[in-house]
Amino acid sequence: MNAPMKEWDALGSDWREQAVPAVDVEALRREATRQGRRLRWTLVAETFLALLAMVLVGWIALREGAVPMERWLFGALALSMIPYQGYVLWRRRHDWSEAGLDAEALVELELRRCAGTEHYWRFGMWSVLVLWVVIFAVLMAGLHGDWPIEQVSGLVGALGANVVVIPLIGLYGLARCRGARQRRERLLALRGQLRGP
């Protein structure tokens, strides 16, 4: 009767003493550095494009000959880009650098970056949809208000282009969020290994 118990005890002891694969900290550091580089380049490019768009729509709003609807719509759009881009930069402020972090801190940083990616895409897509609804509402007001055809046709063009662009951006965002969720699962397992039983 005791022999089977001894065998189970020995098996349990062997299982506990087996070598556990060590966490490859250098691979984790390389991945965090690569992700950090991508994040920094993305933020620089987004900020540059946002500034360029603000200047462009601001110019449209303030140019000579702009009608009140253009001044209002494009001026509001230019001004709304400032808090939007500020929020994106504020949200990512702690995720820029991975220098000097130990393995656990790197995992936590990468988990924050994954959560930031998902939040950024959700926030961005809702913002784009709100903008689309606002432009649609302005178009409807123009159609009911007998605005000149040049103004209405410009709004129709903007809405039509976004009918194609928004779903494409949304699909890309879904792919990025799916990748972030997969990375998060792997990082959570890695965090469990680092913390031990």
C-alpha positions as a printed NumPy array, in Angstrom:
array([[  0.   ,   0.   ,   0.   ],
       [  2.858,   2.403,   0.774],
       [  4.761,   1.519,  -2.428],
       [  2.353,   3.339,  -4.782],
       [  2.421,   6.407,  -2.511],
       [  6.212,   6.416,  -2.525],
       [  6.174,   6.226,  -6.313],
       [  3.808,   9.226,  -6.488],
       [  5.966,  11.143,  -4.019],
       [  9.073,  10.385,  -6.068],
       [  7.289,  11.419,  -9.27 ],
       [  6.134,  14.655,  -7.642],
       [  9.621,  15.344,  -6.401],
       [ 11.092,  14.727,  -9.862],
       [  8.498,  17.017, -11.411],
       [  9.27 ,  19.86 ,  -8.964],
       [ 13.018,  19.499,  -9.514],
       [ 12.904,  19.516, -13.307],
       [ 14.598,  22.423, -15.023],
       [ 12.284,  25.301, -15.765],
       [ 13.191,  27.189, -18.934],
       [ 14.671,  30.534, -17.954],
       [ 13.169,  33.759, -19.213],
       [ 15.236,  35.123, -22.088],
       [ 15.681,  38.647, -20.75 ],
       [ 17.767,  39.752, -23.738],
       [ 15.055,  38.662, -26.18 ],
       [ 12.515,  40.542, -24.052],
       [ 14.766,  43.625, -24.063],
       [ 15.19 ,  43.434, -27.864],
       [ 11.423,  43.136, -28.322],
       [ 10.75 ,  46.066, -25.958],
       [ 13.379,  48.168, -27.77 ],
       [ 11.832,  47.334, -31.145],
       [  8.332,  48.168, -29.869],
       [  9.611,  51.389, -28.288],
       [ 11.31 ,  52.456, -31.507],
       [  8.106,  51.787, -33.452],
       [  6.047,  53.724, -30.887],
       [  8.388,  56.735, -30.995],
       [  8.428,  56.844, -34.808],
       [  4.644,  56.486, -34.91 ],
       [  4.151,  59.317, -32.418],
       [  6.545,  61.599, -34.307],
       [  4.834,  60.831, -37.636],
       [  1.339,  61.253, -36.16 ],
       [  2.257,  64.54 , -34.496],
       [  3.811,  65.858, -37.718],
       [  0.759,  64.828, -39.765],
       [ -1.583,  66.328, -37.169],
       [  0.303,  69.64 , -37.272],
       [  0.259,  69.577, -41.069],
       [ -3.491,  68.861, -41.078],
       [ -4.104,  71.636, -38.523],
       [ -2.241,  74.128, -40.709],
       [ -4.097,  72.976, -43.827],
       [ -7.602,  73.081, -42.375],
       [ -6.767,  76.308, -40.534],
       [ -5.692,  77.853, -43.834],
       [ -8.953,  76.685, -45.462],
       [-10.927,  78.249, -42.61 ],
       [ -9.049,  81.567, -42.678],
       [ -8.437,  81.996, -46.409],
       [ -9.93 ,  84.882, -48.252],
       [-13.277,  84.01 , -49.79 ],
       [-14.116,  81.235, -47.314],
       [-17.823,  81.123, -46.583],
       [-19.08 ,  81.043, -42.962],
       [-19.758,  77.289, -43.113],
       [-16.136,  76.612, -44.156],
       [-14.801,  78.93 , -41.477],
       [-16.894,  77.248, -38.806],
       [-16.368,  73.626, -39.899],
       [-12.656,  73.776, -40.724],
       [-11.859,  76.108, -37.832],
       [-13.546,  73.713, -35.393],
       [-11.712,  70.787, -36.975],
       [ -8.33 ,  72.532, -36.633],
       [ -9.014,  73.395, -33.001],
       [-10.276,  69.899, -32.152],
       [ -7.   ,  68.369, -33.359],
       [ -5.051,  70.126, -30.603],
       [ -6.666,  68.371, -27.604],
       [ -6.898,  65.102, -29.56 ],
       [ -3.164,  64.97 , -30.308],
       [ -2.372,  66.283, -26.839],
       [ -4.389,  63.449, -25.306],
       [ -2.573,  60.854, -27.437],
       [  0.827,  62.196, -26.375],
       [ -0.233,  62.454, -22.721],
       [ -1.563,  58.896, -22.779],
       [  1.723,  57.526, -24.18 ],
       [  4.033,  59.628, -21.985],
       [  5.193,  56.722, -19.781],
       [  5.572,  54.244, -22.637],
       [  8.304,  55.982, -24.645],
       [ 11.445,  54.611, -23.016],
       [ 12.491,  51.125, -21.997],
       [ 16.093,  52.041, -21.12 ],
       [ 17.471,  50.677, -17.866],
       [ 14.459,  48.554, -16.921],
       [ 14.786,  45.083, -15.411],
       [ 12.847,  42.085, -16.765],
       [  9.712,  42.612, -14.654],
       [  9.578,  46.327, -15.435],
       [ 10.009,  45.547, -19.156],
       [  7.065,  43.148, -19.021],
       [  4.937,  45.767, -17.24 ],
       [  5.95 ,  48.391, -19.807],
       [  5.032,  46.087, -22.684],
       [  1.688,  45.279, -21.042],
       [  0.978,  49.025, -20.776],
       [  1.928,  49.437, -24.426],
       [ -0.508,  46.667, -25.4  ],
       [ -3.298,  48.307, -23.405],
       [ -2.359,  51.671, -24.928],
       [ -2.596,  50.271, -28.453],
       [ -6.089,  48.951, -27.833],
       [ -7.219,  52.179, -26.147],
       [ -5.697,  54.336, -28.895],
       [ -7.515,  52.481, -31.675],
       [-10.861,  52.469, -29.877],
       [-10.557,  56.165, -29.038],
       [ -9.414,  57.013, -32.568],
       [-12.197,  55.108, -34.289],
       [-14.9  ,  56.666, -32.105],
       [-13.388,  60.092, -32.767],
       [-13.426,  59.515, -36.531],
       [-17.029,  58.308, -36.398],
       [-18.07 ,  61.384, -34.385],
       [-16.351,  63.597, -36.964],
       [-18.147,  61.761, -39.776],
       [-21.521,  62.252, -38.053],
       [-20.781,  65.976, -37.59 ],
       [-19.915,  66.375, -41.284],
       [-23.063,  64.436, -42.189],
       [-25.152,  66.741, -39.973],
       [-23.582,  69.802, -41.621],
       [-24.341,  68.297, -45.049],
       [-27.974,  67.732, -44.075],
       [-28.199,  71.311, -42.814],
       [-26.75 ,  72.501, -46.119],
       [-29.2  ,  70.475, -48.169],
       [-32.148,  71.786, -46.159],
       [-30.751,  75.308, -46.073],
       [-30.308,  75.665, -49.834],
       [-26.538,  76.177, -49.629],
       [-24.623,  76.692, -52.893],
       [-23.905,  73.429, -54.714],
       [-20.105,  73.951, -54.399],
       [-20.304,  73.79 , -50.605],
       [-22.61 ,  70.794, -50.553],
       [-20.6  ,  68.858, -53.149],
       [-17.417,  69.297, -51.106],
       [-19.128,  67.767, -48.071],
       [-20.524,  64.914, -50.185],
       [-16.988,  64.197, -51.419],
       [-15.599,  64.163, -47.887],
       [-18.349,  61.819, -46.664],
       [-18.019,  59.54 , -49.684],
       [-14.258,  59.208, -49.303],
       [-14.642,  58.36 , -45.626],
       [-17.167,  55.63 , -46.403],
       [-14.193,  53.793, -47.927],
       [-11.404,  55.073, -45.663],
       [-13.043,  54.517, -42.248],
       [-13.678,  50.767, -42.735],
       [-10.124,  50.283, -44.032],
       [ -8.686,  52.094, -41.021],
       [-11.05 ,  50.111, -38.788],
       [ -9.831,  46.795, -40.22 ],
       [ -6.223,  47.844, -39.683],
       [ -7.105,  48.88 , -36.12 ],
       [ -8.762,  45.515, -35.466],
       [ -5.635,  43.725, -36.675],
       [ -3.434,  45.903, -34.444],
       [ -5.709,  45.274, -31.435],
       [ -5.725,  41.526, -32.085],
       [ -1.921,  41.567, -32.215],
       [ -1.816,  43.559, -28.963],
       [ -4.131,  41.047, -27.253],
       [ -1.959,  38.131, -28.396],
       [  1.161,  39.892, -27.131],
       [ -0.592,  40.617, -23.818],
       [ -1.405,  36.913, -23.337],
       [  2.226,  35.983, -23.979],
       [  3.455,  38.758, -21.678],
       [  1.088,  37.723, -18.886],
       [  2.493,  34.184, -19.078],
       [  5.992,  35.635, -18.998],
       [  5.108,  37.763, -15.965],
       [  3.852,  34.613, -14.229],
       [  7.202,  32.898, -14.919],
       [  9.142,  35.874, -13.586],
       [  7.104,  36.058, -10.381],
       [  7.294,  32.336,  -9.844],
       [  4.875,  30.12 ,  -7.892]])
